[in-house]
XYZ file of C-alpha atoms in Angstrom:
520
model
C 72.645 26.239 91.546
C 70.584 24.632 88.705
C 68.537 21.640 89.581
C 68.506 18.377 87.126
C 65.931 19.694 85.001
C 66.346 23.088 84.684
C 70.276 22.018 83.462
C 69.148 19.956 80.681
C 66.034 22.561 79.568
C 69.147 24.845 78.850
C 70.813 21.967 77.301
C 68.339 21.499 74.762
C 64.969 22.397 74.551
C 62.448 19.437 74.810
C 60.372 20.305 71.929
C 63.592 19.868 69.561
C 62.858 16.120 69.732
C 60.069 16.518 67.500
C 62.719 16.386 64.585
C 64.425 13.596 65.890
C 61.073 11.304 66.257
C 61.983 9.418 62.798
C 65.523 8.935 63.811
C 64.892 7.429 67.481
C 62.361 5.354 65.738
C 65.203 3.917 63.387
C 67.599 3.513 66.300
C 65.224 1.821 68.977
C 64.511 2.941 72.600
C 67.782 1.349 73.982
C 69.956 3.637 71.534
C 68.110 6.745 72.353
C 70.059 9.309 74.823
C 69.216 8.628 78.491
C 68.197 12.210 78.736
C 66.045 12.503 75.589
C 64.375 8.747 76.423
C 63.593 9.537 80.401
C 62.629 13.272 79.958
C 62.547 15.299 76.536
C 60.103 13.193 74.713
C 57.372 13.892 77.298
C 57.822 17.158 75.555
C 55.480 15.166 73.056
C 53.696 13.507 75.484
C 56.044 10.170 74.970
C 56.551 8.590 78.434
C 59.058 5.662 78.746
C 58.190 3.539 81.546
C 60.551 1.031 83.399
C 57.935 -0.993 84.328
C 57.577 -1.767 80.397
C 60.767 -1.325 78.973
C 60.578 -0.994 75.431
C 57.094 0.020 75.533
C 55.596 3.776 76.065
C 52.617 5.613 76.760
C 51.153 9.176 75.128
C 49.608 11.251 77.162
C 46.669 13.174 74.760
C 45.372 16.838 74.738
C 42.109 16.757 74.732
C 40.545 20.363 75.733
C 37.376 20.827 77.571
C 37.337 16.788 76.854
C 35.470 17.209 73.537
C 36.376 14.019 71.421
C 34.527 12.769 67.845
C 34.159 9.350 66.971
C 36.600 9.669 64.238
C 39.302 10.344 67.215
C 38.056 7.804 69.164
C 38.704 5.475 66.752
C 42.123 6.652 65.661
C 43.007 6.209 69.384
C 41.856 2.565 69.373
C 43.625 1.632 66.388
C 46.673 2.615 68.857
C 45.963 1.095 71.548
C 44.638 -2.183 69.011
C 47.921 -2.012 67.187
C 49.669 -2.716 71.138
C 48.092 -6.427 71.066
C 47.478 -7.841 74.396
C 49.058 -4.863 75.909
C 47.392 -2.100 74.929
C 45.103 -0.277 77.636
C 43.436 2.962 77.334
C 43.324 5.612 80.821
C 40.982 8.537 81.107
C 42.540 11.067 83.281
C 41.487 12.999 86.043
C 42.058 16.386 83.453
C 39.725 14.668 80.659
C 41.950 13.437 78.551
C 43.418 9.957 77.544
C 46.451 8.118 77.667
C 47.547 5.231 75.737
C 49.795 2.484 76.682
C 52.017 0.448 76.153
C 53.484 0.804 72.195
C 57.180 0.296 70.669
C 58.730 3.450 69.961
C 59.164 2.354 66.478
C 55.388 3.330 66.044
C 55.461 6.550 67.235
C 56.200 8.312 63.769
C 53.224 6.693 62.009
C 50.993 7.003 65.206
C 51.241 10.805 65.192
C 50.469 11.282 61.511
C 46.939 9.506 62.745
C 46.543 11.979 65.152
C 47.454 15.188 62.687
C 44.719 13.475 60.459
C 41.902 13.664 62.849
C 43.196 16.843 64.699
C 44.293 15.589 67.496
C 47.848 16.289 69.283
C 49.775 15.190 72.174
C 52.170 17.954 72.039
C 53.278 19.523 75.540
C 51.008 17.519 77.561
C 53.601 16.343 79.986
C 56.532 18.036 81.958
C 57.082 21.813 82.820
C 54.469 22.209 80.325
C 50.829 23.414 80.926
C 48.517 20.494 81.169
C 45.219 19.370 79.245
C 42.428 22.482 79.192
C 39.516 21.351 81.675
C 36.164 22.784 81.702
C 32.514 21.743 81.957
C 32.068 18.237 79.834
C 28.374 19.127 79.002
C 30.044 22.960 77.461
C 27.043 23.475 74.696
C 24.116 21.311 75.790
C 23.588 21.951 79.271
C 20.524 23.384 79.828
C 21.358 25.451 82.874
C 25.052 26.458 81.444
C 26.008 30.241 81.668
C 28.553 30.333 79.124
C 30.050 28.030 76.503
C 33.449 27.612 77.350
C 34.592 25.145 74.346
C 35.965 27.398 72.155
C 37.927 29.054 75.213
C 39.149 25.896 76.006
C 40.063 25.319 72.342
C 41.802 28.930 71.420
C 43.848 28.828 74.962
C 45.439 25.272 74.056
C 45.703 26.553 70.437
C 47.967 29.267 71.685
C 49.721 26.971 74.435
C 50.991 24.745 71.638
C 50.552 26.647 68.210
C 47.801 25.118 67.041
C 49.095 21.062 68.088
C 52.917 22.156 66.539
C 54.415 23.125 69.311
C 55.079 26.542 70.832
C 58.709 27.359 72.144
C 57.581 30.440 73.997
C 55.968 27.649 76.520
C 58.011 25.201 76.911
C 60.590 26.108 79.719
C 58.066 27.123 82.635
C 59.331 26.341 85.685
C 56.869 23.502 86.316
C 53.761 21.852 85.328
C 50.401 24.222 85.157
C 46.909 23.419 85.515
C 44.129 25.654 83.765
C 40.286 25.073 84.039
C 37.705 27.275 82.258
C 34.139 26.478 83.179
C 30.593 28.238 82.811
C 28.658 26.192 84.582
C 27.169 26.488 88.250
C 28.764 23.179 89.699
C 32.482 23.676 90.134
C 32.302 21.153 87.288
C 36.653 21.614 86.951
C 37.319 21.472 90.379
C 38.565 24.989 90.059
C 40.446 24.878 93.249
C 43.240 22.708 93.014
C 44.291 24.820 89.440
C 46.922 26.809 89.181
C 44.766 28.747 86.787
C 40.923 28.930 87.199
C 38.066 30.829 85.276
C 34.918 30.657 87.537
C 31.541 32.200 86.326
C 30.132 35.436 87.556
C 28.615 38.156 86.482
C 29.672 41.918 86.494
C 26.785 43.323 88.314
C 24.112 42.178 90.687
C 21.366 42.500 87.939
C 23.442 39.966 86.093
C 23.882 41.881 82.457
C 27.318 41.190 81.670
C 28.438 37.565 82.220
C 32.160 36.713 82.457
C 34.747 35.161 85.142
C 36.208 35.710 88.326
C 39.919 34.509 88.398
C 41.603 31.936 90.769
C 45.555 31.152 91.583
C 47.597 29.113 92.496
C 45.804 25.907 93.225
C 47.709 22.621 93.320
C 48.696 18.995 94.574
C 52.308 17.744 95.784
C 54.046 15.094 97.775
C 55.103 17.735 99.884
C 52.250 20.488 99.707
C 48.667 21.210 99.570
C 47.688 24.220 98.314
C 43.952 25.587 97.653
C 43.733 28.514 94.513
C 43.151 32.192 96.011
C 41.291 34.558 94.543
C 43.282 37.301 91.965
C 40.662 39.151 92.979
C 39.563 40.328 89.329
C 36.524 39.564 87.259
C 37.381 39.470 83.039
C 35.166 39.026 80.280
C 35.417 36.133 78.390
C 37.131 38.128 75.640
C 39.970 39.076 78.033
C 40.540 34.836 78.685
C 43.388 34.401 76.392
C 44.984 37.132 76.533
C 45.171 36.796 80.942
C 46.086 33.346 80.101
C 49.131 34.126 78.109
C 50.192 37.047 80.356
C 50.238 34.886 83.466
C 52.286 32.000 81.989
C 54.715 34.616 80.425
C 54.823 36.152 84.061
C 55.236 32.653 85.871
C 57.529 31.273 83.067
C 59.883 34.627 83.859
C 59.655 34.754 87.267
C 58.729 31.273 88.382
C 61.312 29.740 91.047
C 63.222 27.116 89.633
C 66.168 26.057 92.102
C 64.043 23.807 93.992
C 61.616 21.350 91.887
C 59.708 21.271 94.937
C 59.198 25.180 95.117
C 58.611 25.658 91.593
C 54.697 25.735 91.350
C 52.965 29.086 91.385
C 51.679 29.558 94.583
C 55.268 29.711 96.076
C 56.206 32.803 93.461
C 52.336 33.912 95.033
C 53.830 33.503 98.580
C 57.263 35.363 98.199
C 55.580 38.278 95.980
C 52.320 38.451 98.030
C 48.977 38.929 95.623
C 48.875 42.111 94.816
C 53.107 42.499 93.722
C 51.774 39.235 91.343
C 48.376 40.657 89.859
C 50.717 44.324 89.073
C 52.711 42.012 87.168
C 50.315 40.001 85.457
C 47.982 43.378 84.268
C 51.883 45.037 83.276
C 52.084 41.983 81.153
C 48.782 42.221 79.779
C 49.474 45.987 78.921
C 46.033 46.766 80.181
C 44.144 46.628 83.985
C 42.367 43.908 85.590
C 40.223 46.695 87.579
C 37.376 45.043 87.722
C 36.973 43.224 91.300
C 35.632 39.913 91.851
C 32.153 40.004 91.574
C 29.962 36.661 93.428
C 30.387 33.505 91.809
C 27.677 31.695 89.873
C 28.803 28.200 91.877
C 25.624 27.891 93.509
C 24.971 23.471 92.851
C 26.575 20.420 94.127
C 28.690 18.781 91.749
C 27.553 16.829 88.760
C 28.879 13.704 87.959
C 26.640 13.798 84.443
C 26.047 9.958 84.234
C 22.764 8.750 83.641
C 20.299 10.456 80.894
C 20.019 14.063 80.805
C 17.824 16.461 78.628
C 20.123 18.650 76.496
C 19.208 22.243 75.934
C 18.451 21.324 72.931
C 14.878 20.336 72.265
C 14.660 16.636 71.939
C 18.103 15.670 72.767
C 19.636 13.945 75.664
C 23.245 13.572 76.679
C 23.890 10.199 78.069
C 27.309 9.876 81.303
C 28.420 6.014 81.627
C 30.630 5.183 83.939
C 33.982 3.461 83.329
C 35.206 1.867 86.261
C 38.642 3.782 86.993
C 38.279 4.950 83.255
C 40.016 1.956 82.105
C 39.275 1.062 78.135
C 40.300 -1.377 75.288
C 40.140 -1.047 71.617
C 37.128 -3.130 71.270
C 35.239 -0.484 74.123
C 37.270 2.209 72.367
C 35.832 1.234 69.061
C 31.682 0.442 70.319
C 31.682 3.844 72.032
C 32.525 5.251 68.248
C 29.903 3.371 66.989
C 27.022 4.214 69.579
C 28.014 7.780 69.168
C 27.374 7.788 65.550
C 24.451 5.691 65.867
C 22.744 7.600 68.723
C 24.294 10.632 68.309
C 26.088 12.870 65.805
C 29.606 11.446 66.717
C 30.144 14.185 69.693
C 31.260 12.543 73.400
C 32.353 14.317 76.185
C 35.462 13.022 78.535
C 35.276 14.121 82.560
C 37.516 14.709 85.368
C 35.675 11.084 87.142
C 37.093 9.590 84.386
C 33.698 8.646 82.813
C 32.274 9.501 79.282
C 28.958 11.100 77.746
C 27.493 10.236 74.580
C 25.735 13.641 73.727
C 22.939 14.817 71.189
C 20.794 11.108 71.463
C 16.657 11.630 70.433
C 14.479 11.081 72.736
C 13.256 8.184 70.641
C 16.613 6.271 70.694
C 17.203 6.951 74.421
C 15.866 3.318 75.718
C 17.349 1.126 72.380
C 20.804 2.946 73.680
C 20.723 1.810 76.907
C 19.978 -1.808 75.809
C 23.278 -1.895 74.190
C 25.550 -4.741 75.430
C 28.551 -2.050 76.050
C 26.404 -1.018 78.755
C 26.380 -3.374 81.024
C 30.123 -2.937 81.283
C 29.820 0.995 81.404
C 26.621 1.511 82.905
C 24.379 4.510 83.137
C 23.204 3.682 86.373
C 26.221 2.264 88.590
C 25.853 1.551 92.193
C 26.885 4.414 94.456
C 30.139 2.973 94.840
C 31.096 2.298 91.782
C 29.547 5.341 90.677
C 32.146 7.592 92.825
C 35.276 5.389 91.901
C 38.091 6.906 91.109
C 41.508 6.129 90.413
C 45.074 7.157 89.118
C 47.301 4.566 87.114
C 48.841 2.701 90.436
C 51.772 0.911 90.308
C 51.278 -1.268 87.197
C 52.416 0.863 84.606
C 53.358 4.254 87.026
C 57.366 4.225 88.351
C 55.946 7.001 91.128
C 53.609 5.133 92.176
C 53.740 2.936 95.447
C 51.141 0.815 95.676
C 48.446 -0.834 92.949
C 45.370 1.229 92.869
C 43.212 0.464 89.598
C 42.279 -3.215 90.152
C 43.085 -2.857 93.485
C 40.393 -0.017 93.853
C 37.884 -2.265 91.925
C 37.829 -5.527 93.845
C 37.486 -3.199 96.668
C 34.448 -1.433 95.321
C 32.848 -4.317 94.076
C 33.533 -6.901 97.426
C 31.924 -3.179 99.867
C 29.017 -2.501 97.205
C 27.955 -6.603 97.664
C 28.192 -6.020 101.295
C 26.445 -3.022 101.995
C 23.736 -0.261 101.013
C 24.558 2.929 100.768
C 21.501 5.478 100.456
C 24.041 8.327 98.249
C 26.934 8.212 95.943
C 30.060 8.242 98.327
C 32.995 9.328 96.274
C 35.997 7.110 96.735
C 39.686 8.658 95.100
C 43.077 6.415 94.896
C 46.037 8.046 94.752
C 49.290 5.613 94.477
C 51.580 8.234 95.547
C 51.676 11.663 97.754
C 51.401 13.403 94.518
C 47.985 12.984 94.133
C 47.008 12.720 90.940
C 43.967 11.144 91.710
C 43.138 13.931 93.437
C 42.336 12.362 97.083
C 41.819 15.381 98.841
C 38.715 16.345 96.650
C 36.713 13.146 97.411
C 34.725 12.013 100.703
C 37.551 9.010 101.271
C 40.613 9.226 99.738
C 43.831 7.166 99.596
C 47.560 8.300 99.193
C 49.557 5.301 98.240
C 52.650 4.454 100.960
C 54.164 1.801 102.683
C 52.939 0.482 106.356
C 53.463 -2.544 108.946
C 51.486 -5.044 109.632
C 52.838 -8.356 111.908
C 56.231 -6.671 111.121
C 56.453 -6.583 108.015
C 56.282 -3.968 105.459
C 53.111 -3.739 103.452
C 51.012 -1.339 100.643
C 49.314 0.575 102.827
C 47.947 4.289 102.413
C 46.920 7.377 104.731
C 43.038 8.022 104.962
C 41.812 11.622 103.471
C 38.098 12.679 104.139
C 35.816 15.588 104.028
C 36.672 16.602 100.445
C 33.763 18.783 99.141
C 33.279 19.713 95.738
C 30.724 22.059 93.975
C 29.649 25.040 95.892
C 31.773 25.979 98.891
C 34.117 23.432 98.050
C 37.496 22.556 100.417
C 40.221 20.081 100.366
C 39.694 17.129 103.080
C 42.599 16.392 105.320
C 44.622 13.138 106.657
C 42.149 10.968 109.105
C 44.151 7.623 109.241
C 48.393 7.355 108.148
C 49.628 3.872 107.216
C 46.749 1.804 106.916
C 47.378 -1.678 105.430
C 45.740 -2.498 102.306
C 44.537 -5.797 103.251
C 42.305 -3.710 106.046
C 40.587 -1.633 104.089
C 37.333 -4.019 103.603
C 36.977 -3.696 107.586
C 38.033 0.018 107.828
C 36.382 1.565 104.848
C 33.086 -0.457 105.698
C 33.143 1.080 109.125
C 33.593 4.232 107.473
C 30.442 3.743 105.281
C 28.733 2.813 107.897
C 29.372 5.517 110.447
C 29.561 8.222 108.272
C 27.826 7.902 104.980
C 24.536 5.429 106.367
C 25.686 2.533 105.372
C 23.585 -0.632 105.904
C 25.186 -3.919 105.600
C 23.001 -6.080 103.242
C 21.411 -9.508 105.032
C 24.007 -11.761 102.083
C 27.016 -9.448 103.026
C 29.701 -10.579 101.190
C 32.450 -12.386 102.759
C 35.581 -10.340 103.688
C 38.301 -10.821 100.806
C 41.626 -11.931 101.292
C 44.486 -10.041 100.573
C 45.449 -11.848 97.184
C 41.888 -10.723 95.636
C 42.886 -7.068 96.732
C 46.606 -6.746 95.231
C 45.097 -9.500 92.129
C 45.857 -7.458 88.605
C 44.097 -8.349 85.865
C-alpha cells in the first residue's frame, strides 16, 4: 500500500505548483490546499513552518557553494525585506536558507533570483539536494581537479537549468551528491548517497578522475556509511553516471516505507554488484574500470584563516560564522568586502562558514581590520572554530530541542573556562535525523527528551569519535539522555579528558540553565 507521500506525488506532481505561485500569492497561506502548503511547495524550496505561521523559509541551490556578491545581495534584500524577522542559515550542504517571509512575496522574490541566476528549485523533498564539493574548487593550490563546473552541469541537469526537471522529481526520497578533487574529504563523501572521490587511473598517476561511493546517509532510524561501487570514471563520464543512477534509484527505489526509501536499502536487497549491472545498463556503456587508491591522503580543512591561492599573489580568506547564522546588514558587508578585496567570488562550506577568495597580498591585513570581522573572525578560538549547528527548535517543527543559541552560550561560557591546545569539533543536531551531521564531529549531540529531578527536560545522546578527512568513520552513541542544563559539567570533562583541556586560572562560572535555553 502507498504511503502519504508517495499518494499525493501521484496526485499531482510537486513541481506543478510553480504555475500556481501567483495565484497562492493572491489567495494567502491560509487559503492554500493543506497538501500544496505542508508539502508541494518544497518542490520550490518553499517551506511553511508552524512555528511561524504565515511566514516561510527557501531553501537555496547553491552548487559547489560558489556565490557572487551580486547574489549575496539579492539574498539580503530577502531576508531585509522580512524586518525584524528575517535570519539567514548556511547549511551543512553549502547553501543558504532564508527565513521567515509572507507568501505574498514569493512571486517577486523569485524573479530576483532568475535575475542573478540563482534558483531554489527542487532543493527540498524526494528531490536531490544542493551539489557539494570542495569550497576552494579553482584556487587551491594543492587541488587535483576543478570540480565547479561538475558541480554546476550535474545541478543543471537535476533541475533544467533552475526550471525544473520532471524526470526528477518523484524519487523515492531525498539524495545527497558530493563531487570533490581535493585531498581532504573536503564533502564528507561518506555520509552521500552519491560520492565522486579523486584518484587516479594508474599508479604513475597519468589519468586523473574518480572513484565512486554509495549509499551514504543519516536517519532517525539508521546510520549508514557510503560503500564503494567499486568503479573509477573520468570526469567526463560524471554526468552521465549521475543521471543513470538517479534514473535507476528513481525506478527501482523502495517506496512503501518512508523509512526504507533511501538508497542503501535498494543496495541491501539487490546486493552491489545486481545495482552497479543496473546502473552501467542504464548508462548504455561499462563502468570496467575498478577502483583505483584514493587521493584522500590530508586531514580535513576547515579553510578559515588566510590562505595563498594558486594563483600568484592571491589569498582566499575562511571566517567563521558562529552556527552560520546571518542578517541583511552581514549579508550585505560580506558583498561589499568581496568586491572590495576581491573580485566578488565567495565560497560557502559544509561548517557553515564563508571564504572571501582572490584578495592581494597587499589588501590581506586592511581586510582583516574590517569591523565585520570581529563578528566573523578569521581566527576563532578552537571552540568556536569547530561549532556547528542545525536550525534547532526555533524555526524547525522536527526538531526537539534549541540548538543554535543554545550551542553558542555553550561554546562561548567552555571557551572562557578552558584552553584547549586543537580545534575540537562540536555538531548539534536537534533531532535523530541529523542534519547537523553529529556523527562526523569529535562530540556530537542528537536532540531528545530526558529526566532530570523527575521531570522531563531537552536533553540529547552524546556521539564521539567522528573522523573526517583521510580514513574517515562515523562516531557512535557515548552518553543517551543527557540533560541540557549538564552539559557545561559533562562536555568540560570531556575536553578535559579527552581533547587536553586545561581549565583557565578565571574559569568562568558555570551557567544556569536559563542562559543555555536563552534565544536571542
Amino acid at each position: 500500500m502507498a504511503n502519504k507521500i508517495e499518494t499525493l506525488k501521484a496526485e499531482k506532481d510537486g513541481l506543478a505548483v510553480k504555475a500556481e505561485i501567483e495565484r497562492f500569492a493572491e489567495i494567502g497561506w491560509e487559503a492554500i490546499a493543506d497538501d500544496d502548503l505542508q508539502h508541494r511547495l518544497k518542490w520550490l524550496g518553499v517551506f511553511f513552518r508552524k512555528s511561524t505561521p504565515g511566514r516561510f523559509m527557501v531553501r537555496m541551490r547553491i552548487p559547489n557553494g560558489l556565490l557572487t556578491s551580486d547574489q549575496m545581495r539579492v539574498l539580503a534584500s530577502v531576508v531585509e525585506k522580512c524586518a525584524e524577522h528575517g535570519v539567514a542559515d548556511i547549511t551543512t550542504r553549502q547553501n543558504i536558507q532564508i527565513r521567515s517571509f509572507p507568501i505574498e512575496d514569493v512571486p517577486e522574490m523569485f524573479e530576483k533570483f532568475r535575475a542573478v541566476g540563482l534558483t531554489s528549485v527542487q532543493s527540498a523533498m524526494d528531490n536531490v539536494r544542493n551539489i557539494t564539493g570542495s569550497p576552494v574548487a579553482g584556487i587551491d593550490a594543492n587541488e587535483l581537479y576543478d570540480t565547479r563546473e561538475l558541480a554546476i552541469q550535474v545541478q543543471n541537469l537535476i533541475t533544467n537549468n533552475g526550471e525544473g526537471n520532471p524526470a526528477f522529481t518523484n524519487l523515492p526520497r531525498k539524495f545527497n551528491i558530493a563531487i570533490a578533487g581535493c585531498r581532504d574529504n573536503s564533502t564528507h563523501a561518506e555520509i552521500n548517497d552519491l560520492a565522486f572521490v579523486p584518484a587516479f587511473k594508474e599508479e604513475s598517476k597519468e589519468t586523473f578522475g574518480f572513484n565512486v561511493l554509495v549509499g551514504g546517509f543519516f536517519s532517525s532510524k539508521r546510520i549508514a556509511a557510503a560503500v564503494p561501487l567499486n568503479v573509477w570514471v573520468a570526469p567526463e563520464d560524471v554526468v552521465a553516471l549521475c543521471e543513470a543512477l538517479l534514473i535507476v534509484f528513481r525506478d527501482h527505489g523502495l517506496r512503501e516505507n518512508r523509512q526504507k526509501s533511501r538508497l542503501m536499502y535498494l543496495i541491501d536487497e539487490w546486493g552491489i554488484e545486481k545495482f552497479r549491472a543496473e546502473v552501467e545498463k542504464q548508462m548504455g556503456k561499462s563502468l570496467a574500470i575498478a577502483a583505483a587508491k584514493d587521493e584522500i591522503e590530508w586531514e580535513k580543512r576547515d579553510h578559515i584563516g588566510v590562505h595563498p591561492q594558486k594563483q600568484a599573489g592571491l589569498n582566499y580568506v575562511g571566517l567563521q560564522i558562529p552556527v552560520g547564522r546571518m542578517y541583511a546588514p552581514d549579508m550585505y558587508e560580506f558583498a561589499r568586502l568581496a568586491d572590495k578585496y576581491g573580485n566578488g567570488d565567495m565560497r560557502l562550506t559544509v561548517e557553515q562558514n564563508l571564504i572571501i577568495t582572490n584578495v592581494p597580498d597587499a589588501l590581506v591585513p586592511e581586510l582583516l581590520r574590517e569591523p565585520l570581522l570581529d563578528k566573523f573572525p578569521a581566527c576563532p578560538d578552537n571552540l568556536m572554530r569547530g561549532l556547528v549547528s542545525c536550525t534547532g527548535n526555533q524555526f524547525c517543527p522536527v526538531a526537539i530541542v534549541e540548538t543554535k543559541n543554545r550551542s553558542l552560550a555553550l561554546t562561548k561560557q567552555l571557551s572562557a573556562a578552558y584552553d584547549l591546545p586543537q580545534v575540537v569539533r562540536i555538531h548539534w543536531s536537534g533531532c535523530p535525523n541529523s542534519c547537523a551531521q553529529p556523527q562526523v564531529a569529535d562530540i556530537g549531540f542528537t536532540g531528545c527528551k530526558a529526566r532530570k529531578e523527575g521531570k522531563v527536560v531537552d536533553g540529547v545522546d552524546i556521539y564521539m569519535g567522528g573522523t573526517v578527512g583521510k580514513d574517515a568513520h562515523l562516531g557512535t552513541c557515548v552518553m543517551e539522555k543527557v540533560p541540557c542544563e549538564d552539559l557545561y559539567e559533562v562536555v568540560g570533562k570531556l575536553l578535559v579528558d579527552r581533547f587536553g583541556a586545561v581549565p583557565k586560572q578565571s574559569g568562568a562560572a558555570i551557567p544556569n540553565s536559563a542562559e543555555l535555553v536563552a534565544v536571542g
